[in-house]
CSV table of C-alpha atoms in Angstrom, one decimal:
chain,number,residue,atom,x,y,z
A,1,MET,CA,7.2,8.1,-101.9
A,2,ARG,CA,6.2,5.0,-102.9
A,3,THR,CA,9.8,4.3,-104.2
A,4,PHE,CA,11.2,5.1,-100.7
A,5,ILE,CA,8.9,2.7,-98.9
A,6,PHE,CA,9.6,-0.1,-101.4
A,7,LEU,CA,13.5,0.5,-101.0
A,8,LEU,CA,12.7,0.6,-97.1
A,9,PHE,CA,10.6,-2.7,-97.2
A,10,ILE,CA,13.7,-4.4,-99.5
A,11,GLY,CA,16.3,-3.2,-97.0
A,12,PHE,CA,14.2,-4.5,-93.7
A,13,ALA,CA,13.7,-8.0,-95.3
A,14,ILE,CA,17.3,-8.4,-96.2
A,15,SER,CA,18.2,-7.4,-92.6
A,16,MET,CA,15.6,-9.9,-91.3
A,17,SER,CA,17.0,-13.1,-93.8
A,18,SER,CA,20.6,-12.4,-92.5
A,19,CYS,CA,19.9,-12.7,-88.7
A,20,ARG,CA,20.3,-16.4,-87.4
A,21,GLU,CA,21.2,-17.9,-84.2
A,22,ASP,CA,24.9,-18.8,-83.9
A,23,PHE,CA,25.9,-22.3,-84.8
A,24,GLU,CA,26.5,-24.6,-81.6
A,25,PHE,CA,29.8,-26.7,-82.5
A,26,GLU,CA,30.4,-29.7,-80.8
A,27,PRO,CA,34.0,-31.3,-80.6
A,28,SER,CA,35.3,-33.6,-83.2
A,29,THR,CA,35.3,-37.2,-82.4
A,30,GLY,CA,37.5,-38.2,-85.6
A,31,GLY,CA,35.1,-39.2,-88.3
A,32,LEU,CA,36.7,-36.8,-90.8
A,33,THR,CA,37.2,-37.8,-94.0
A,34,PHE,CA,39.8,-36.3,-96.8
A,35,SER,CA,40.7,-36.4,-100.5
A,36,LYS,CA,43.4,-38.4,-100.1
A,37,ASP,CA,45.3,-40.3,-97.4
A,38,THR,CA,49.1,-39.0,-98.5
A,39,VAL,CA,49.9,-35.7,-100.4
A,40,TYR,CA,52.9,-36.4,-103.0
A,41,CYS,CA,54.5,-33.2,-103.4
A,42,ASP,CA,56.5,-33.5,-106.7
A,43,THR,CA,60.3,-33.5,-106.5
A,44,VAL,CA,62.0,-30.3,-105.6
A,45,PHE,CA,65.6,-29.3,-105.9
A,46,THR,CA,67.0,-28.6,-102.3
A,47,ASN,CA,66.2,-25.6,-100.7
A,48,ILE,CA,63.8,-24.4,-103.5
A,49,SER,CA,60.2,-24.1,-102.5
A,50,SER,CA,57.6,-26.1,-104.2
A,51,SER,CA,54.1,-25.5,-106.0
A,52,THR,CA,51.2,-25.4,-103.8
A,53,TYR,CA,49.3,-28.5,-103.1
A,54,SER,CA,45.9,-29.0,-101.6
A,55,LEU,CA,44.1,-31.5,-99.7
A,56,LYS,CA,40.1,-31.3,-99.1
A,57,VAL,CA,38.8,-32.0,-95.4
A,58,TYR,CA,35.2,-33.2,-95.4
A,59,ASN,CA,32.5,-33.3,-92.5
A,60,LYS,CA,30.2,-35.8,-93.7
A,61,SER,CA,28.0,-35.7,-90.4
A,62,ASN,CA,25.0,-33.9,-89.7
A,63,LYS,CA,26.3,-32.0,-86.8
A,64,ASP,CA,28.7,-28.8,-86.8
A,65,ILE,CA,32.4,-29.9,-85.5
A,66,LYS,CA,35.2,-28.1,-84.0
A,67,ILE,CA,38.5,-29.6,-84.8
A,68,PRO,CA,40.5,-28.6,-81.2
A,69,THR,CA,44.1,-29.0,-83.5
A,70,ILE,CA,45.5,-29.1,-86.7
A,71,ARG,CA,49.0,-29.4,-86.7
A,72,LEU,CA,52.2,-30.6,-88.6
A,73,ALA,CA,53.5,-33.3,-86.6
A,74,LYS,CA,57.4,-32.4,-86.5
A,75,GLU,CA,58.0,-29.2,-84.6
A,76,ASP,CA,60.5,-27.8,-87.3
A,77,SER,CA,59.0,-29.2,-90.3
A,78,LYS,CA,59.9,-27.9,-93.7
A,79,TYR,CA,56.5,-27.8,-94.8
A,80,ARG,CA,53.8,-25.0,-94.5
A,81,ILE,CA,49.9,-25.3,-94.4
A,82,THR,CA,47.4,-23.0,-94.4
A,83,VAL,CA,43.8,-23.8,-93.3
A,84,ASP,CA,41.0,-22.4,-94.9
A,85,GLY,CA,43.0,-19.1,-95.3
A,86,MET,CA,43.3,-19.0,-91.8
A,87,THR,CA,47.1,-18.2,-90.6
A,88,GLY,CA,48.4,-20.5,-87.8
A,89,GLU,CA,50.0,-19.9,-84.1
A,90,ASN,CA,52.9,-20.0,-85.2
A,91,GLN,CA,55.7,-18.4,-87.8
A,92,ASN,CA,55.7,-21.3,-90.4
A,93,ASN,CA,51.7,-22.1,-89.6
A,94,HIS,CA,52.3,-25.4,-87.8
A,95,THR,CA,49.5,-25.4,-85.5
A,96,PHE,CA,45.9,-24.2,-85.8
A,97,ARG,CA,43.4,-24.6,-82.9
A,98,ASP,CA,39.5,-24.7,-83.1
A,99,VAL,CA,38.7,-25.1,-86.7
A,100,GLU,CA,35.0,-25.0,-87.0
A,101,LEU,CA,33.6,-27.0,-90.1
A,102,LEU,CA,30.0,-27.1,-90.7
A,103,ALA,CA,27.7,-30.3,-91.1
A,104,LYS,CA,27.8,-31.8,-94.8
A,105,ASP,CA,30.8,-29.2,-95.5
A,106,SER,CA,34.4,-29.1,-96.3
A,107,MET,CA,37.3,-27.0,-96.3
A,108,TYR,CA,40.9,-26.8,-98.1
A,109,ILE,CA,44.2,-27.2,-96.4
A,110,PHE,CA,46.9,-25.9,-98.8
A,111,ILE,CA,50.4,-27.4,-98.4
A,112,GLU,CA,54.3,-26.1,-99.7
A,113,VAL,CA,57.5,-27.4,-98.7
A,114,THR,CA,61.0,-26.1,-98.8
A,115,ALA,CA,63.5,-28.9,-97.5
A,116,ASP,CA,67.2,-29.6,-98.3
A,117,VAL,CA,69.2,-32.9,-98.8
A,118,ALA,CA,70.4,-33.1,-95.4
A,119,SER,CA,66.8,-32.8,-94.2
A,120,SER,CA,65.8,-36.1,-95.9
A,121,ASN,CA,66.0,-39.9,-95.7
A,122,PRO,CA,69.5,-40.6,-96.6
A,123,THR,CA,68.5,-43.9,-98.2
A,124,ASP,CA,65.6,-42.3,-100.5
A,125,PHE,CA,66.1,-38.8,-100.4
A,126,LEU,CA,62.4,-38.6,-99.3
A,127,TYR,CA,61.6,-35.7,-96.9
A,128,THR,CA,58.0,-37.0,-94.9
A,129,ASP,CA,55.8,-35.4,-92.2
A,130,GLN,CA,52.1,-35.5,-91.4
A,131,ILE,CA,49.0,-33.4,-90.8
A,132,LEU,CA,47.3,-34.4,-87.5
A,133,PHE,CA,44.0,-33.8,-86.7
A,134,ASP,CA,42.8,-33.6,-83.2
A,135,GLU,CA,44.7,-35.5,-80.3
A,136,GLY,CA,44.7,-39.1,-78.5
A,137,THR,CA,42.1,-41.5,-79.6
A,138,ASN,CA,40.2,-39.2,-82.1
A,139,GLN,CA,43.5,-38.2,-83.8
A,140,GLN,CA,43.6,-38.8,-87.5
A,141,LYS,CA,46.6,-37.9,-90.1
A,142,VAL,CA,47.5,-37.5,-93.5
A,143,GLU,CA,51.0,-38.5,-94.7
A,144,LEU,CA,53.2,-35.8,-96.6
A,145,VAL,CA,55.9,-36.9,-99.1
A,146,THR,CA,58.6,-35.3,-101.0
A,147,LEU,CA,61.5,-36.1,-102.7
A,148,ILE,CA,64.3,-33.7,-102.5
A,149,GLN,CA,67.0,-33.8,-105.4
A,150,ASP,CA,70.5,-32.4,-104.7
A,151,ALA,CA,72.1,-30.3,-107.5
A,152,TYR,CA,74.9,-28.1,-108.2
A,153,PHE,CA,73.6,-24.1,-108.1
A,154,LEU,CA,75.0,-21.5,-110.2
A,155,TYR,CA,74.0,-18.0,-109.8
A,156,PRO,CA,75.8,-14.2,-109.6
A,157,LYS,CA,78.0,-13.6,-106.4
A,158,ARG,CA,76.6,-11.1,-104.1
A,159,PHE,CA,79.4,-8.7,-103.3
A,160,SER,CA,80.1,-7.0,-99.7
A,161,ASP,CA,78.4,-3.6,-100.7
A,162,GLY,CA,75.1,-5.5,-101.4
A,163,THR,CA,75.2,-5.6,-105.3
A,164,THR,CA,75.2,-8.4,-107.4
A,165,GLU,CA,77.3,-9.4,-110.2
A,166,THR,CA,76.0,-8.6,-113.8
A,167,LEU,CA,77.0,-9.1,-117.4
A,168,THR,CA,77.4,-6.2,-120.0
A,169,ILE,CA,76.3,-7.3,-123.2
A,170,GLU,CA,77.5,-5.5,-126.5
A,171,GLY,CA,74.0,-3.9,-127.9
A,172,ILE,CA,72.2,-4.1,-124.6
A,173,GLU,CA,71.8,-0.9,-122.8
A,174,GLU,CA,71.4,-2.2,-119.3
A,175,PRO,CA,73.3,-4.6,-117.5
A,176,ILE,CA,72.1,-8.3,-117.3
A,177,TYR,CA,71.6,-10.4,-114.1
A,178,GLY,CA,74.3,-13.0,-114.9
A,179,PHE,CA,77.8,-13.9,-114.0
A,180,PHE,CA,81.0,-15.8,-115.6
A,181,LEU,CA,81.6,-19.5,-115.1
A,182,ASP,CA,84.7,-19.7,-112.8
A,183,GLU,CA,87.5,-22.3,-113.1
A,184,ASN,CA,88.0,-22.4,-109.4
A,185,ASP,CA,84.7,-22.1,-107.8
A,186,PRO,CA,85.0,-22.6,-104.1
A,187,VAL,CA,81.7,-24.4,-104.0
A,188,ASN,CA,81.5,-26.1,-107.5
A,189,GLY,CA,85.1,-26.4,-108.6
A,190,ASN,CA,85.9,-26.2,-112.1
A,191,GLU,CA,82.4,-24.8,-113.7
A,192,PHE,CA,83.7,-25.1,-117.3
A,193,ILE,CA,82.8,-28.8,-117.1
A,194,TRP,CA,79.2,-29.6,-116.2
A,195,LYS,CA,78.9,-32.9,-114.8
A,196,ASN,CA,76.3,-35.9,-115.0
A,197,ASP,CA,76.3,-36.7,-111.5
A,198,LYS,CA,73.5,-34.4,-110.3
A,199,PRO,CA,71.4,-31.4,-111.9
A,200,TYR,CA,73.0,-28.0,-112.4
A,201,VAL,CA,70.2,-25.3,-111.5
A,202,ILE,CA,71.1,-21.8,-113.0
A,203,TYR,CA,70.0,-18.5,-111.8
A,204,GLY,CA,70.7,-15.3,-114.1
A,205,TYR,CA,72.8,-15.9,-117.4
A,206,ALA,CA,75.7,-18.3,-117.1
A,207,ALA,CA,78.5,-16.8,-119.5
A,208,VAL,CA,81.5,-18.5,-120.8
A,209,PRO,CA,84.1,-15.9,-121.6
A,210,ASN,CA,86.4,-15.7,-124.4
A,211,ASN,CA,89.0,-18.6,-124.9
A,212,LYS,CA,87.3,-21.2,-122.7
A,213,ILE,CA,85.2,-24.0,-123.5
A,214,LEU,CA,82.1,-25.4,-121.7
A,215,GLU,CA,81.9,-29.3,-121.9
A,216,ILE,CA,78.7,-31.0,-120.9
A,217,GLU,CA,79.1,-34.6,-120.1
A,218,PRO,CA,76.5,-37.1,-121.4
A,219,GLY,CA,73.5,-37.3,-119.5
A,220,SER,CA,73.7,-34.2,-117.6
A,221,ARG,CA,70.4,-32.3,-117.0
A,222,ILE,CA,70.7,-28.4,-116.9
A,223,HIS,CA,67.8,-26.6,-115.2
A,224,PHE,CA,67.4,-22.9,-115.7
A,225,HIS,CA,65.1,-20.6,-113.5
A,226,ALA,CA,63.0,-18.1,-115.0
A,227,GLU,CA,64.7,-15.3,-116.9
A,228,SER,CA,68.0,-17.2,-116.9
A,229,GLY,CA,70.0,-18.7,-119.8
A,230,LEU,CA,73.1,-19.6,-121.1
A,231,ILE,CA,75.5,-17.1,-122.9
A,232,VAL,CA,78.8,-18.5,-125.2
A,233,GLY,CA,80.9,-15.1,-125.7
A,234,ASN,CA,83.0,-14.1,-128.5
A,235,GLY,CA,86.1,-16.7,-128.9
A,236,ALA,CA,84.1,-19.4,-126.4
A,237,THR,CA,82.9,-22.3,-127.0
A,238,LEU,CA,80.0,-25.0,-126.1
A,239,LYS,CA,80.5,-28.8,-126.5
A,240,ALA,CA,77.4,-30.2,-125.7
A,241,LYS,CA,77.7,-33.5,-126.9
A,242,GLY,CA,75.3,-36.6,-125.3
A,243,THR,CA,75.0,-39.9,-126.4
A,244,LEU,CA,71.8,-42.0,-127.7
A,245,GLU,CA,71.1,-43.2,-124.2
A,246,ASP,CA,72.4,-40.3,-122.3
A,247,LYS,CA,71.1,-37.4,-123.8
A,248,ILE,CA,72.0,-33.9,-122.4
A,249,ILE,CA,68.5,-32.0,-121.4
A,250,PHE,CA,68.3,-28.4,-121.2
A,251,GLU,CA,64.6,-27.2,-119.5
A,252,GLY,CA,63.2,-25.1,-116.6
A,253,ASP,CA,63.6,-25.8,-112.8
A,254,ARG,CA,60.0,-26.6,-112.3
A,255,LEU,CA,59.8,-30.4,-111.8
A,256,GLU,CA,56.0,-30.7,-111.6
A,257,PRO,CA,54.5,-32.9,-114.2
A,258,GLY,CA,52.2,-29.9,-114.8
A,259,PHE,CA,54.8,-27.9,-116.1
A,260,SER,CA,56.7,-30.6,-118.3
A,261,ASN,CA,55.6,-29.1,-121.6
A,262,VAL,CA,54.7,-25.3,-120.6
A,263,ALA,CA,56.5,-22.9,-123.1
A,264,GLY,CA,58.7,-19.9,-121.9
A,265,GLN,CA,59.9,-21.0,-118.6
A,266,TRP,CA,63.6,-19.8,-119.3
A,267,GLU,CA,65.5,-17.6,-121.9
A,268,THR,CA,67.5,-19.4,-124.2
A,269,ILE,CA,71.1,-20.7,-125.2
A,270,TRP,CA,72.7,-18.1,-127.0
A,271,LEU,CA,75.7,-18.7,-129.2
A,272,THR,CA,76.9,-15.3,-129.9
A,273,ALA,CA,78.6,-14.1,-132.6
A,274,GLY,CA,82.6,-15.0,-132.7
A,275,SER,CA,81.6,-18.0,-130.7
A,276,THR,CA,84.0,-20.9,-132.5
A,277,ASN,CA,83.7,-24.5,-132.8
A,278,ASN,CA,80.5,-25.2,-130.8
A,279,GLU,CA,79.2,-28.6,-131.1
A,280,ILE,CA,75.7,-30.0,-130.3
A,281,GLU,CA,74.5,-33.4,-130.5
A,282,HIS,CA,71.9,-35.8,-129.0
A,283,VAL,CA,70.7,-32.8,-126.9
A,284,ILE,CA,67.0,-31.9,-126.0
A,285,ILE,CA,66.2,-28.2,-125.4
A,286,LYS,CA,62.5,-27.5,-124.2
A,287,ASN,CA,60.2,-25.0,-122.6
A,288,ALA,CA,62.4,-21.9,-123.4
A,289,VAL,CA,61.6,-18.3,-124.8
A,290,VAL,CA,64.1,-19.0,-127.7
A,291,GLY,CA,65.6,-22.8,-127.5
A,292,LEU,CA,68.6,-22.2,-129.5
A,293,ASN,CA,69.8,-18.5,-130.2
A,294,ILE,CA,72.9,-18.6,-132.8
A,295,ASP,CA,74.5,-15.4,-133.9
A,296,SER,CA,76.9,-15.3,-137.0
A,297,ASN,CA,79.2,-18.1,-135.7
A,298,ASP,CA,83.0,-18.0,-136.9
A,299,GLY,CA,82.6,-18.9,-140.5
A,300,ASN,CA,82.9,-22.4,-140.0
A,301,PHE,CA,79.7,-24.9,-140.1
A,302,MET,CA,78.2,-25.7,-137.0
A,303,PRO,CA,76.8,-29.2,-136.6
A,304,ILE,CA,73.5,-29.9,-134.6
A,305,LYS,CA,73.0,-33.3,-134.9
A,306,ASN,CA,70.3,-35.8,-133.3
A,307,THR,CA,68.7,-33.1,-131.3
A,308,GLU,CA,65.4,-31.9,-130.4
A,309,ILE,CA,63.7,-28.7,-129.2
A,310,TYR,CA,60.3,-28.2,-128.1
A,311,ASN,CA,58.0,-25.7,-126.7
A,312,SER,CA,59.5,-22.5,-127.1
A,313,SER,CA,57.1,-19.6,-126.6
A,314,LEU,CA,58.9,-17.8,-129.5
A,315,ILE,CA,61.3,-19.3,-131.7
A,316,GLY,CA,62.8,-22.8,-131.7
A,317,LEU,CA,66.1,-22.0,-133.4
A,318,TYR,CA,67.0,-18.6,-134.1
A,319,ALA,CA,69.7,-18.2,-136.4
A,320,LYS,CA,71.1,-14.9,-137.6
A,321,THR,CA,73.8,-14.8,-140.6
A,322,ALA,CA,74.7,-18.3,-139.3
A,323,LYS,CA,76.2,-21.5,-141.0
A,324,ILE,CA,74.6,-24.3,-139.8
A,325,GLN,CA,74.7,-28.0,-140.6
A,326,GLY,CA,71.3,-29.9,-139.1
A,327,GLU,CA,71.2,-33.6,-139.2
A,328,ASN,CA,68.2,-35.6,-137.5
A,329,LEU,CA,66.9,-32.1,-136.2
A,330,VAL,CA,63.4,-32.3,-134.5
A,331,ILE,CA,61.9,-28.9,-133.8
A,332,ASN,CA,58.2,-28.9,-132.3
A,333,ASN,CA,56.0,-26.1,-131.5
A,334,ALA,CA,57.0,-22.2,-131.4
A,335,GLY,CA,54.9,-19.0,-130.8
A,336,ILE,CA,56.1,-17.5,-134.0
A,337,THR,CA,58.1,-20.1,-135.9
A,338,SER,CA,60.0,-23.4,-135.3
A,339,LEU,CA,62.8,-22.4,-137.4
A,340,TYR,CA,64.2,-19.1,-138.5
A,341,CYS,CA,67.2,-18.8,-140.5
A,342,GLY,CA,67.3,-14.9,-141.1
A,343,ILE,CA,69.9,-12.1,-142.0
A,344,GLY,CA,71.4,-14.5,-144.8
A,345,GLY,CA,73.8,-17.2,-143.8
A,346,SER,CA,74.5,-20.8,-144.8
A,347,TYR,CA,72.4,-23.6,-143.9
A,348,GLU,CA,72.1,-27.2,-144.8
A,349,PHE,CA,69.4,-29.5,-143.2
A,350,LYS,CA,69.1,-33.2,-143.6
A,351,HIS,CA,66.4,-35.4,-142.6
A,352,CYS,CA,65.2,-32.9,-140.1
A,353,THR,CA,61.5,-32.5,-138.8
A,354,PHE,CA,60.1,-29.1,-138.4
A,355,ASN,CA,56.5,-28.8,-137.2
A,356,ASN,CA,54.2,-26.0,-135.6
A,357,ASN,CA,51.1,-26.5,-134.2
A,358,TRP,CA,51.0,-23.4,-132.1
A,359,ALA,CA,47.6,-21.9,-131.5
A,360,SER,CA,48.2,-19.1,-134.0
A,361,SER,CA,46.8,-18.1,-137.2
A,362,ARG,CA,50.2,-16.5,-138.0
A,363,GLN,CA,52.7,-19.1,-136.6
A,364,VAL,CA,55.0,-21.2,-139.7
A,365,ALA,CA,57.3,-24.2,-138.9
A,366,VAL,CA,60.2,-22.7,-141.3
A,367,TRP,CA,60.8,-19.0,-142.2
A,368,LEU,CA,64.3,-17.7,-144.3
A,369,ASN,CA,64.9,-14.1,-144.9
A,370,ASN,CA,68.1,-12.2,-146.0
A,371,TYR,CA,67.3,-8.6,-144.4
A,372,TYR,CA,66.4,-7.0,-141.2
A,373,LYS,CA,65.4,-3.5,-140.2
A,374,ASP,CA,67.9,-1.2,-138.1
A,375,ILE,CA,66.9,1.2,-135.3
A,376,ASP,CA,66.0,3.7,-137.9
A,377,GLY,CA,63.9,1.5,-139.9
A,378,ASN,CA,66.1,1.3,-142.9
A,379,THR,CA,66.7,-2.0,-144.6
A,380,GLN,CA,70.0,-4.0,-144.3
A,381,THR,CA,70.6,-7.3,-146.3
A,382,GLU,CA,72.6,-10.2,-145.9
A,383,ALA,CA,72.8,-12.9,-148.5
A,384,LEU,CA,71.4,-16.0,-147.7
A,385,ASP,CA,74.3,-18.3,-149.7
A,386,GLN,CA,72.3,-21.6,-149.4
A,387,ALA,CA,69.4,-22.9,-147.5
A,388,ASP,CA,69.3,-26.5,-148.5
A,389,PHE,CA,66.7,-29.1,-147.2
A,390,LYS,CA,66.9,-32.6,-148.1
A,391,ASN,CA,64.6,-35.5,-146.8
A,392,CYS,CA,63.0,-32.8,-144.6
A,393,ILE,CA,59.3,-32.5,-143.0
A,394,ILE,CA,57.9,-29.0,-142.8
A,395,TYR,CA,54.5,-29.1,-141.4
A,396,GLY,CA,52.0,-27.8,-139.0
A,397,SER,CA,48.5,-26.6,-138.0
A,398,ASN,CA,48.4,-23.7,-140.5
A,399,THR,CA,47.9,-23.7,-144.3
A,400,ASN,CA,51.3,-22.4,-144.9
A,401,GLU,CA,54.2,-23.6,-142.8
A,402,LEU,CA,56.7,-22.3,-145.1
A,403,LEU,CA,57.6,-18.8,-145.4
A,404,LEU,CA,60.3,-17.3,-148.0
A,405,ASP,CA,60.8,-13.7,-146.9
A,406,PRO,CA,63.5,-12.4,-149.6
A,407,ASP,CA,64.8,-8.9,-150.0
A,408,SER,CA,65.9,-7.6,-154.0
A,409,GLY,CA,68.9,-6.5,-152.5
A,410,ALA,CA,70.8,-9.5,-151.8
A,411,ALA,CA,71.1,-13.3,-152.8
A,412,PHE,CA,68.5,-15.6,-151.8
A,413,ASN,CA,69.2,-19.3,-152.5
A,414,THR,CA,66.9,-21.8,-151.2
A,415,SER,CA,66.4,-25.6,-152.2
A,416,PHE,CA,64.3,-28.5,-151.1
A,417,SER,CA,64.7,-31.7,-152.0
A,418,LYS,CA,62.3,-34.7,-151.3
A,419,CYS,CA,60.5,-32.8,-148.8
A,420,VAL,CA,57.1,-33.0,-147.4
A,421,ILE,CA,55.9,-29.3,-147.0
A,422,LYS,CA,52.4,-28.0,-145.7
A,423,PHE,CA,51.3,-25.5,-148.2
A,424,GLY,CA,48.1,-24.4,-149.8
A,425,THR,CA,47.9,-23.2,-153.5
A,426,THR,CA,49.5,-19.9,-154.9
A,427,SER,CA,50.4,-18.1,-157.8
A,428,ASN,CA,53.6,-16.9,-156.2
A,429,GLN,CA,56.5,-17.8,-158.4
A,430,LEU,CA,59.0,-17.9,-155.2
A,431,TYR,CA,57.0,-21.1,-154.4
A,432,SER,CA,56.5,-22.9,-157.7
A,433,PHE,CA,58.5,-25.6,-156.8
A,434,ILE,CA,55.7,-27.0,-154.2
A,435,TYR,CA,53.9,-28.3,-157.3
A,436,ASP,CA,57.1,-30.6,-158.4
A,437,GLU,CA,55.1,-34.0,-157.6
A,438,ASN,CA,58.4,-35.9,-157.8
A,439,ASN,CA,60.3,-33.6,-155.3
A,440,ILE,CA,58.0,-32.1,-152.9
A,441,LYS,CA,54.8,-33.8,-151.6
A,442,ARG,CA,52.4,-30.7,-150.7
A,443,SER,CA,50.2,-31.1,-147.8
A,444,GLU,CA,50.0,-34.7,-147.3
A,445,ASN,CA,50.0,-35.9,-144.0
A,446,PRO,CA,53.3,-37.3,-142.3
A,447,ASP,CA,51.3,-39.0,-139.5
A,448,PHE,CA,52.9,-37.9,-136.5
A,449,LEU,CA,52.1,-40.0,-133.5
A,450,ASP,CA,51.3,-37.1,-131.1
A,451,VAL,CA,52.0,-33.8,-131.9
A,452,SER,CA,51.1,-32.5,-128.6
A,453,LYS,CA,53.2,-34.8,-126.8
A,454,ASN,CA,56.1,-34.1,-129.0
A,455,LYS,CA,56.2,-37.5,-130.6
A,456,LEU,CA,57.0,-36.8,-134.2
A,457,ILE,CA,57.6,-40.3,-135.2
A,458,ILE,CA,55.8,-41.1,-138.4
A,459,GLY,CA,53.4,-44.0,-139.0
A,460,ASP,CA,53.4,-46.4,-141.8
A,461,ASP,CA,50.7,-44.4,-143.5
A,462,SER,CA,53.1,-41.2,-143.5
A,463,SER,CA,53.5,-39.4,-146.9
A,464,ALA,CA,56.9,-39.1,-145.8
A,465,LYS,CA,57.8,-43.2,-145.9
A,466,GLY,CA,60.0,-44.1,-148.4
A,467,PHE,CA,59.9,-40.6,-150.2
A,468,GLY,CA,63.6,-39.8,-149.5
A,469,ASP,CA,66.9,-40.2,-151.3
A,470,ASN,CA,70.0,-41.9,-149.6
A,471,ILE,CA,72.3,-38.7,-148.9
A,472,GLY,CA,74.5,-40.4,-146.1
A,473,VAL,CA,72.6,-40.2,-143.1
A,474,THR,CA,72.7,-43.9,-142.3
A,475,ASN,CA,70.7,-43.7,-139.0
A,476,ASP,CA,67.6,-42.0,-138.1
A,477,ILE,CA,67.4,-40.0,-134.6
A,478,LEU,CA,66.7,-43.0,-132.8
A,479,GLY,CA,69.8,-44.8,-134.2
A,480,ASN,CA,67.6,-47.2,-136.0
A,481,PRO,CA,69.3,-48.0,-139.5
A,482,ARG,CA,67.6,-46.3,-142.8
A,483,THR,CA,66.5,-49.2,-144.8
A,484,THR,CA,63.7,-47.6,-146.4
A,485,ILE,CA,64.4,-43.7,-146.7
A,486,ASP,CA,61.8,-41.7,-145.4
A,487,ALA,CA,61.9,-38.0,-145.2
A,488,GLY,CA,62.3,-36.3,-141.4
A,489,ALA,CA,64.2,-37.6,-138.6
A,490,TYR,CA,62.5,-40.7,-137.8
A,491,ASN,CA,62.1,-44.0,-139.7
A,492,SER,CA,58.3,-45.0,-140.1
A,493,VAL,CA,57.0,-47.5,-137.7
A,494,ILE,CA,53.5,-49.3,-137.4
A,495,PHE,CA,51.6,-47.7,-134.6
A,496,GLU,CA,50.1,-49.8,-132.2
A,497,ASP,CA,46.0,-49.8,-131.6
């Protein structure tokens, strides 16, 4: 009984405390303040929705007010707004009436935009509007500004029966969302030449079919939507050859600064088994799941020169039974490993920098092996004929950044000459070479400029400075002559304070 009376008393107290008179709201007199006077929505591609941006509106007066109207200035505005979680009067949330705001309180307005180039100013490609608060002499405004960027859009065709184009990939049970490039596309023309006059935006997997060559012009920018990528098929070729001044860039299609270094935004560039005569030079690949995926190529060494691969959620360069010659190659940060050379193959890396500071206790910078497990769990081996690292840096945040993972059933031939390698002490004879002080600098700081920003230039105090041999790579990745022969892709510099 006492418990019942106590609970009854508590319920009565709560009900009493929740009773209050209604607020009396006065019309706004134009005294609002804002967190910003202009909202800049970052660059978006034509007809692709932006991220959501916020504006905070303050009532700093001592009165509860009612704002008669909050609306977008343009009747057909490409912007959309939400005011404090409320829905506006019309389809695009353009107008809100009698919005209440308590004294000394604030509210949020959320803003999005989807616009095309035709809607923007033809001189600067800016699309603008205003959020208007109230009318007449009490009216206040906040400017909205967005840069609209035109692009070539490549995506699977939609058929008359409502289905869309897909690709059938050997070894993958279900067809994948993708399409073959077309030499005579009615909109884009010849899709086997990617031009540099405006960016490309890819939806799904763009595939290069047998006997076709995809040539990408220097300075081209390729943007992949989520779960999208590029496939170079059996007998097909990728020629991605930028220049020092005009690099080719592969990245996601989110242009906001907050996405500039976010891993896993798109899938991969996949050079499938049998693709031939591929060349990659002066290319940046960033923010993929697997940056570059190379299956057993056609038996000739594939050159990868002056190329950077950053922020891969799984693997930066994933090579399987491949033949690669890497020169001035930089790979930084991956969820598993920056460089994987697996299931055998032949590899030669000169003046390359492999680093991995991914937040994991198991990541490595370089992983080499000569086997794989089939679907029945049986071990299949392939000879690692060579994996030669000359004047390279293999580093990262873990104690051991080099993983040698052989199976005795096949050859496992590796060599490391004049390399800086992050590795602790070990009695494993497989790593005995790391104690050769004339040939290896073990766990000595390469003095990178800023790993978190993918700036792997080495400083004047670097352990790699002057440690290399002259092996014929005359310039570093920035085009500077190698006078003092430093290990890694960059010449050492004196950092400014």
